[in-house]
Amino acid sequence: MKRSVTLLEVLLVLAFISEAPWAISGSLGCKPSRSRAFRPHSVRITEFGAVGDGITLNTNAFQNAIFYLRSFANKGGAQLFVPAGKWLTGSFNLISHLTLMLDKEAVILGSMDSGDWPVVDPLPSYGRGRELPGRRHQSLIYGDNLTDVIITDSSDDVCIEDCYISTGDDVIAIKSGWDEYGISYGRPSTNIFIRRVTGETTSSSGIALGSEMSGGISEVHVEGIQLFNSKNGIRVKTSPGRGGYIRNVYISDVTMTDVEVAIKFTGQYGQHPDDNYDPNALPIIKRITFKDITGKNIRFAGKLQGIEGDSFHNICLSNITLDVISDPPWNCSYIRGYSRLVSPKSCEPLRKRLPKDSLACYSSSPLPSKPSEGRRLVSTM
């Protein structure tokens, strides 16, 4: 696999803290044998002059360290270790055969100076920059022609776990391309595992699927999530013109506190890259299961709005208890599904009881074993 990837939006997770607008921290462990690949050569970022005080700009240190480690790609690879501290930096590149390992107390902070973010070509599945036509700013952690890198935009075999994330956007977003460009590129996001994540977002969603999902999203397993002080808990976003699909999603063991909308589906989620999209390219949204969810101080249990003539179906709710302050607690349209043990009682289109032998609802597969604690890493084979 050889392609450019935008890792600011999609690599692991994005966190927001007071010192800078973006920060990265996380833990990978779905495939321990690969995530912990032995690297015969290891260096610390401090060997290249980096200072972890949250003030000193370390862009050159990261760039120089990666450039130096490039020479070990054909010698078993290398590891760059980031010790405890707050490491302010502009954009830098990953390379193949590299493990970027963060100490438990290490945080990588993105610079607030736009000059530290080079302008590069757009992703082929987007056709243009997300916010403006044409090119876009390079990601905080970027890569060209990488092999086997963990991402969540048009990617597969992804694991995000054991993270705390505070951000001004979606805590974790899964995407796969934008309208006609995503349809043409045709690469889905699939086989994604998210577990033991704690997060908050005052303006967006804890777990978001879409809205750019034109290449398809499927086989997503989420469990052990704690969300607080957030606008939305779990959200599905799409629009006529997207095409693609979101299907076979299983979300369980979720705790929410002080969340405006616990579960939200939006079938008319706004923008398109240009006027060349096909308005008749309707997305397929089906077999999404929510199970074992609790919430305190929730304003709305659910706002579930599909697309007229393209009903979202086989949406399944099970064992959900929410302390809701609004009446009515649910608002649903163009959506069909099933529910059991839901309080407050779900909206009419979801009150049908699922037959015991039915396969209409997507069920869980066992998640991979838990990794060792203490350090977080990104590994490119």
JSON list of C-alpha atoms in Angstrom, two decimals, residues 59-160:
[
{"chain": "A", "resi": 59, "resn": "THR", "atom": "CA", "xyz": [10.00, 21.00, 14.96]},
{"chain": "A", "resi": 60, "resn": "ASN", "atom": "CA", "xyz": [13.65, 20.80, 13.86]},
{"chain": "A", "resi": 61, "resn": "ALA", "atom": "CA", "xyz": [14.41, 18.22, 16.56]},
{"chain": "A", "resi": 62, "resn": "PHE", "atom": "CA", "xyz": [11.63, 15.90, 15.36]},
{"chain": "A", "resi": 63, "resn": "GLN", "atom": "CA", "xyz": [12.49, 16.41, 11.69]},
{"chain": "A", "resi": 64, "resn": "ASN", "atom": "CA", "xyz": [16.21, 15.82, 12.28]},
{"chain": "A", "resi": 65, "resn": "ALA", "atom": "CA", "xyz": [15.56, 12.73, 14.40]},
{"chain": "A", "resi": 66, "resn": "ILE", "atom": "CA", "xyz": [13.33, 11.19, 11.72]},
{"chain": "A", "resi": 67, "resn": "PHE", "atom": "CA", "xyz": [15.87, 12.05, 9.00]},
{"chain": "A", "resi": 68, "resn": "TYR", "atom": "CA", "xyz": [18.63, 10.36, 11.01]},
{"chain": "A", "resi": 69, "resn": "LEU", "atom": "CA", "xyz": [16.54, 7.24, 11.67]},
{"chain": "A", "resi": 70, "resn": "ARG", "atom": "CA", "xyz": [15.71, 6.88, 8.00]},
{"chain": "A", "resi": 71, "resn": "SER", "atom": "CA", "xyz": [19.11, 5.26, 7.48]},
{"chain": "A", "resi": 72, "resn": "PHE", "atom": "CA", "xyz": [18.05, 2.31, 9.66]},
{"chain": "A", "resi": 73, "resn": "ALA", "atom": "CA", "xyz": [14.97, 1.38, 7.61]},
{"chain": "A", "resi": 74, "resn": "ASN", "atom": "CA", "xyz": [16.80, -1.51, 5.93]},
{"chain": "A", "resi": 75, "resn": "LYS", "atom": "CA", "xyz": [18.59, -2.54, 9.12]},
{"chain": "A", "resi": 76, "resn": "GLY", "atom": "CA", "xyz": [15.64, -3.69, 11.18]},
{"chain": "A", "resi": 77, "resn": "GLY", "atom": "CA", "xyz": [14.17, -0.25, 11.72]},
{"chain": "A", "resi": 78, "resn": "ALA", "atom": "CA", "xyz": [14.48, 2.20, 14.59]},
{"chain": "A", "resi": 79, "resn": "GLN", "atom": "CA", "xyz": [12.62, 3.70, 17.54]},
{"chain": "A", "resi": 80, "resn": "LEU", "atom": "CA", "xyz": [12.19, 7.33, 18.52]},
{"chain": "A", "resi": 81, "resn": "PHE", "atom": "CA", "xyz": [11.38, 7.66, 22.21]},
{"chain": "A", "resi": 82, "resn": "VAL", "atom": "CA", "xyz": [9.62, 10.76, 23.58]},
{"chain": "A", "resi": 83, "resn": "PRO", "atom": "CA", "xyz": [10.05, 11.03, 27.39]},
{"chain": "A", "resi": 84, "resn": "ALA", "atom": "CA", "xyz": [7.68, 12.68, 29.85]},
{"chain": "A", "resi": 85, "resn": "GLY", "atom": "CA", "xyz": [6.98, 16.32, 29.06]},
{"chain": "A", "resi": 86, "resn": "LYS", "atom": "CA", "xyz": [5.03, 18.61, 26.75]},
{"chain": "A", "resi": 87, "resn": "TRP", "atom": "CA", "xyz": [6.72, 18.67, 23.35]},
{"chain": "A", "resi": 88, "resn": "LEU", "atom": "CA", "xyz": [5.64, 21.61, 21.20]},
{"chain": "A", "resi": 89, "resn": "THR", "atom": "CA", "xyz": [6.21, 21.08, 17.47]},
{"chain": "A", "resi": 90, "resn": "GLY", "atom": "CA", "xyz": [5.07, 21.88, 13.99]},
{"chain": "A", "resi": 91, "resn": "SER", "atom": "CA", "xyz": [4.46, 19.23, 11.34]},
{"chain": "A", "resi": 92, "resn": "PHE", "atom": "CA", "xyz": [6.90, 16.35, 10.95]},
{"chain": "A", "resi": 93, "resn": "ASN", "atom": "CA", "xyz": [6.94, 13.17, 8.86]},
{"chain": "A", "resi": 94, "resn": "LEU", "atom": "CA", "xyz": [6.80, 9.55, 9.87]},
{"chain": "A", "resi": 95, "resn": "ILE", "atom": "CA", "xyz": [8.74, 6.93, 7.90]},
{"chain": "A", "resi": 96, "resn": "SER", "atom": "CA", "xyz": [8.29, 3.21, 7.44]},
{"chain": "A", "resi": 97, "resn": "HIS", "atom": "CA", "xyz": [10.09, 0.83, 9.83]},
{"chain": "A", "resi": 98, "resn": "LEU", "atom": "CA", "xyz": [9.84, 3.32, 12.68]},
{"chain": "A", "resi": 99, "resn": "THR", "atom": "CA", "xyz": [8.27, 3.10, 16.14]},
{"chain": "A", "resi": 100, "resn": "LEU", "atom": "CA", "xyz": [7.33, 6.45, 17.69]},
{"chain": "A", "resi": 101, "resn": "MET", "atom": "CA", "xyz": [7.04, 5.64, 21.40]},
{"chain": "A", "resi": 102, "resn": "LEU", "atom": "CA", "xyz": [5.65, 8.07, 23.97]},
{"chain": "A", "resi": 103, "resn": "ASP", "atom": "CA", "xyz": [6.24, 7.86, 27.70]},
{"chain": "A", "resi": 104, "resn": "LYS", "atom": "CA", "xyz": [3.10, 7.57, 29.80]},
{"chain": "A", "resi": 105, "resn": "GLU", "atom": "CA", "xyz": [3.40, 11.28, 30.73]},
{"chain": "A", "resi": 106, "resn": "ALA", "atom": "CA", "xyz": [4.46, 12.53, 27.28]},
{"chain": "A", "resi": 107, "resn": "VAL", "atom": "CA", "xyz": [2.23, 14.82, 25.19]},
{"chain": "A", "resi": 108, "resn": "ILE", "atom": "CA", "xyz": [2.97, 16.10, 21.68]},
{"chain": "A", "resi": 109, "resn": "LEU", "atom": "CA", "xyz": [1.54, 19.60, 21.23]},
{"chain": "A", "resi": 110, "resn": "GLY", "atom": "CA", "xyz": [0.80, 21.13, 17.84]},
{"chain": "A", "resi": 111, "resn": "SER", "atom": "CA", "xyz": [2.10, 24.64, 17.22]},
{"chain": "A", "resi": 112, "resn": "MET", "atom": "CA", "xyz": [-0.46, 27.46, 16.96]},
{"chain": "A", "resi": 113, "resn": "ASP", "atom": "CA", "xyz": [1.63, 29.19, 14.26]},
{"chain": "A", "resi": 114, "resn": "SER", "atom": "CA", "xyz": [0.24, 28.33, 10.80]},
{"chain": "A", "resi": 115, "resn": "GLY", "atom": "CA", "xyz": [3.74, 28.83, 9.38]},
{"chain": "A", "resi": 116, "resn": "ASP", "atom": "CA", "xyz": [4.76, 25.57, 11.08]},
{"chain": "A", "resi": 117, "resn": "TRP", "atom": "CA", "xyz": [2.25, 23.64, 8.95]},
{"chain": "A", "resi": 118, "resn": "PRO", "atom": "CA", "xyz": [3.38, 23.30, 5.27]},
{"chain": "A", "resi": 119, "resn": "VAL", "atom": "CA", "xyz": [0.73, 23.43, 2.55]},
{"chain": "A", "resi": 120, "resn": "VAL", "atom": "CA", "xyz": [0.33, 20.13, 0.65]},
{"chain": "A", "resi": 121, "resn": "ASP", "atom": "CA", "xyz": [-1.98, 18.51, -1.90]},
{"chain": "A", "resi": 122, "resn": "PRO", "atom": "CA", "xyz": [-5.44, 17.31, -0.78]},
{"chain": "A", "resi": 123, "resn": "LEU", "atom": "CA", "xyz": [-6.31, 13.69, -0.10]},
{"chain": "A", "resi": 124, "resn": "PRO", "atom": "CA", "xyz": [-7.50, 11.93, -3.28]},
{"chain": "A", "resi": 125, "resn": "SER", "atom": "CA", "xyz": [-10.67, 10.82, -1.48]},
{"chain": "A", "resi": 126, "resn": "TYR", "atom": "CA", "xyz": [-11.55, 14.47, -0.72]},
{"chain": "A", "resi": 127, "resn": "GLY", "atom": "CA", "xyz": [-10.60, 16.19, -3.98]},
{"chain": "A", "resi": 128, "resn": "ARG", "atom": "CA", "xyz": [-9.79, 19.44, -2.18]},
{"chain": "A", "resi": 129, "resn": "GLY", "atom": "CA", "xyz": [-8.97, 20.86, 1.22]},
{"chain": "A", "resi": 130, "resn": "ARG", "atom": "CA", "xyz": [-11.67, 20.20, 3.80]},
{"chain": "A", "resi": 131, "resn": "GLU", "atom": "CA", "xyz": [-12.21, 23.84, 4.71]},
{"chain": "A", "resi": 132, "resn": "LEU", "atom": "CA", "xyz": [-11.12, 25.64, 1.52]},
{"chain": "A", "resi": 133, "resn": "PRO", "atom": "CA", "xyz": [-10.75, 24.69, -2.18]},
{"chain": "A", "resi": 134, "resn": "GLY", "atom": "CA", "xyz": [-7.35, 23.54, -3.36]},
{"chain": "A", "resi": 135, "resn": "ARG", "atom": "CA", "xyz": [-4.51, 22.50, -1.12]},
{"chain": "A", "resi": 136, "resn": "ARG", "atom": "CA", "xyz": [-4.44, 22.12, 2.67]},
{"chain": "A", "resi": 137, "resn": "HIS", "atom": "CA", "xyz": [-2.07, 22.44, 5.60]},
{"chain": "A", "resi": 138, "resn": "GLN", "atom": "CA", "xyz": [0.00, 19.33, 6.28]},
{"chain": "A", "resi": 139, "resn": "SER", "atom": "CA", "xyz": [-0.89, 17.29, 9.34]},
{"chain": "A", "resi": 140, "resn": "LEU", "atom": "CA", "xyz": [0.89, 17.43, 12.66]},
{"chain": "A", "resi": 141, "resn": "ILE", "atom": "CA", "xyz": [2.22, 13.92, 12.01]},
{"chain": "A", "resi": 142, "resn": "TYR", "atom": "CA", "xyz": [2.34, 13.21, 8.30]},
{"chain": "A", "resi": 143, "resn": "GLY", "atom": "CA", "xyz": [3.54, 10.45, 6.00]},
{"chain": "A", "resi": 144, "resn": "ASP", "atom": "CA", "xyz": [4.09, 9.74, 2.30]},
{"chain": "A", "resi": 145, "resn": "ASN", "atom": "CA", "xyz": [4.28, 6.19, 0.95]},
{"chain": "A", "resi": 146, "resn": "LEU", "atom": "CA", "xyz": [4.11, 4.63, 4.38]},
{"chain": "A", "resi": 147, "resn": "THR", "atom": "CA", "xyz": [3.40, 0.93, 4.79]},
{"chain": "A", "resi": 148, "resn": "ASP", "atom": "CA", "xyz": [1.17, -0.51, 7.48]},
{"chain": "A", "resi": 149, "resn": "VAL", "atom": "CA", "xyz": [0.37, 2.67, 9.39]},
{"chain": "A", "resi": 150, "resn": "ILE", "atom": "CA", "xyz": [-2.56, 2.91, 11.80]},
{"chain": "A", "resi": 151, "resn": "ILE", "atom": "CA", "xyz": [-5.13, 5.50, 10.62]},
{"chain": "A", "resi": 152, "resn": "THR", "atom": "CA", "xyz": [-8.90, 5.93, 10.64]},
{"chain": "A", "resi": 153, "resn": "ASP", "atom": "CA", "xyz": [-9.64, 7.53, 7.25]},
{"chain": "A", "resi": 154, "resn": "SER", "atom": "CA", "xyz": [-10.09, 4.98, 4.45]},
{"chain": "A", "resi": 155, "resn": "SER", "atom": "CA", "xyz": [-8.24, 2.35, 6.45]},
{"chain": "A", "resi": 156, "resn": "ASP", "atom": "CA", "xyz": [-8.61, -1.06, 8.03]},
{"chain": "A", "resi": 157, "resn": "ASP", "atom": "CA", "xyz": [-7.37, -2.99, 11.07]},
{"chain": "A", "resi": 158, "resn": "VAL", "atom": "CA", "xyz": [-7.34, 0.02, 13.41]},
{"chain": "A", "resi": 159, "resn": "CYS", "atom": "CA", "xyz": [-7.09, 0.05, 17.21]},
{"chain": "A", "resi": 160, "resn": "ILE", "atom": "CA", "xyz": [-7.57, 3.07, 19.48]}
]
